[in-house]
Amino acid sequence: MKERIITGIIAAAVYVSFCLLGGYAYQGLILAMALIGYYEFVTMTKAAPFGAPAVIGYISVAYMLFPWTLMNLTPPLSVDHSIWIVMLLLLSITVISKNNLDIKQMALLFIGAFYIGTGFAYIAYTRQAPDGHGLYWTFVLLASIWASDIGAYFTGKALGKRKLWPSISPNKTIEGAIGGICWAIIVAIVFSLMSPTLFPLWIAVLIGVAASIVGQMGDLIQSAYKRIYGIKDSGKILPGHGGILDRCDSWLMVFPFVHILMLLPY
């Protein structure tokens, strides 16, 4: 626990510092996190971490995280076009390798690149919000996610009796999940009360609910595929916490979700 707390404090301090800086510094940090996360995903699937298919995945993740907006550049390919090209390249490898690298492995690498690249791209995009309040919106979402995690943990410890999804994550409880939702809503409401003209109360409630439910689903998704591969953590870069994907599993789902539902009022 001591190692976990120390790592958490250091990691949070580094992340918040880069978030406050914004611009290229923050974009660079998110790009590095995304590439490390994809490396963790590739190694977890037992694929060669620097084989041709994985390199295509790294390039696609980097493309999605490249600071096009900061540099006032228009990407040469739209996101959907680039995704299609990555799919074509990975599927072509199954033919070129004569199925030594089969479609199942290529499909996994494709999903990983899309899942990780898109999730981190939305995290970066939130900080660059066109209304000029990107730092505020980033902290709203992160605080709601963290409140859900902490609230679910302590509520589950105190009141948890009924298992939420024992075949995937045996320690999570229904009571803990409900507690996480309540705490996420409370934290989002606090942000709304601090900036009522910017962040209406009803939007705060919706974001709190979304951040908690989708965040908990992101955590369960990570647990599900780690269980398939028989591993506890996706990586070891954060002592006591695991890898980048272990820490950002909720982020990767929540940030795109709130944008897709247009819950951020900008």
PDB file of N, CA, C and O in Angstrom, residues 24 66-75 125 128:
ATOM      1  N   TYR A  24       1.791  21.670 -26.290  1.00  0.00           N
ATOM      2  CA  TYR A  24       2.611  20.563 -26.780  1.00  0.00           C
ATOM      3  C   TYR A  24       3.075  19.644 -25.649  1.00  0.00           C
ATOM      4  O   TYR A  24       3.239  18.438 -25.854  1.00  0.00           O
ATOM      5  N   PHE A  66      -1.248  12.925 -33.039  1.00  0.00           N
ATOM      6  CA  PHE A  66      -0.369  13.974 -33.553  1.00  0.00           C
ATOM      7  C   PHE A  66      -1.037  15.337 -33.341  1.00  0.00           C
ATOM      8  O   PHE A  66      -2.257  15.474 -33.523  1.00  0.00           O
ATOM      9  N   PRO A  67      -0.266  16.369 -32.946  1.00  0.00           N
ATOM     10  CA  PRO A  67      -0.880  17.673 -32.612  1.00  0.00           C
ATOM     11  C   PRO A  67      -1.265  18.501 -33.837  1.00  0.00           C
ATOM     12  O   PRO A  67      -0.800  19.626 -34.032  1.00  0.00           O
ATOM     13  N   TRP A  68      -2.147  17.949 -34.653  1.00  0.00           N
ATOM     14  CA  TRP A  68      -2.556  18.651 -35.864  1.00  0.00           C
ATOM     15  C   TRP A  68      -3.154  20.026 -35.538  1.00  0.00           C
ATOM     16  O   TRP A  68      -2.791  21.036 -36.163  1.00  0.00           O
ATOM     17  N   THR A  69      -4.050  20.072 -34.572  1.00  0.00           N
ATOM     18  CA  THR A  69      -4.727  21.326 -34.230  1.00  0.00           C
ATOM     19  C   THR A  69      -3.751  22.360 -33.689  1.00  0.00           C
ATOM     20  O   THR A  69      -3.800  23.539 -34.070  1.00  0.00           O
ATOM     21  N   LEU A  70      -2.860  21.932 -32.805  1.00  0.00           N
ATOM     22  CA  LEU A  70      -1.887  22.862 -32.228  1.00  0.00           C
ATOM     23  C   LEU A  70      -0.979  23.464 -33.295  1.00  0.00           C
ATOM     24  O   LEU A  70      -0.524  24.609 -33.172  1.00  0.00           O
ATOM     25  N   MET A  71      -0.718  22.682 -34.334  1.00  0.00           N
ATOM     26  CA  MET A  71       0.168  23.151 -35.404  1.00  0.00           C
ATOM     27  C   MET A  71      -0.611  23.807 -36.547  1.00  0.00           C
ATOM     28  O   MET A  71      -0.027  24.149 -37.578  1.00  0.00           O
ATOM     29  N   ASN A  72      -1.929  23.965 -36.341  1.00  0.00           N
ATOM     30  CA  ASN A  72      -2.787  24.565 -37.374  1.00  0.00           C
ATOM     31  C   ASN A  72      -2.679  23.816 -38.702  1.00  0.00           C
ATOM     32  O   ASN A  72      -2.616  24.427 -39.779  1.00  0.00           O
ATOM     33  N   LEU A  73      -2.639  22.495 -38.605  1.00  0.00           N
ATOM     34  CA  LEU A  73      -2.536  21.655 -39.795  1.00  0.00           C
ATOM     35  C   LEU A  73      -3.803  20.824 -39.956  1.00  0.00           C
ATOM     36  O   LEU A  73      -4.484  20.503 -38.972  1.00  0.00           O
ATOM     37  N   THR A  74      -4.109  20.498 -41.187  1.00  0.00           N
ATOM     38  CA  THR A  74      -5.216  19.599 -41.473  1.00  0.00           C
ATOM     39  C   THR A  74      -4.648  18.208 -41.729  1.00  0.00           C
ATOM     40  O   THR A  74      -3.756  18.057 -42.575  1.00  0.00           O
ATOM     41  N   PRO A  75      -5.113  17.193 -41.004  1.00  0.00           N
ATOM     42  CA  PRO A  75      -4.587  15.835 -41.236  1.00  0.00           C
ATOM     43  C   PRO A  75      -4.771  15.430 -42.695  1.00  0.00           C
ATOM     44  O   PRO A  75      -5.829  15.705 -43.290  1.00  0.00           O
ATOM     45  N   TYR A 125      -7.988  15.971 -26.755  1.00  0.00           N
ATOM     46  CA  TYR A 125      -8.914  16.947 -27.343  1.00  0.00           C
ATOM     47  C   TYR A 125      -9.656  17.732 -26.264  1.00  0.00           C
ATOM     48  O   TYR A 125      -9.901  18.939 -26.402  1.00  0.00           O
ATOM     49  N   GLN A 128      -7.916  20.687 -25.083  1.00  0.00           N
ATOM     50  CA  GLN A 128      -7.857  21.753 -26.090  1.00  0.00           C
ATOM     51  C   GLN A 128      -9.265  22.261 -26.447  1.00  0.00           C
ATOM     52  O   GLN A 128      -9.492  22.762 -27.542  1.00  0.00           O
TER      53      GLN A 128
END
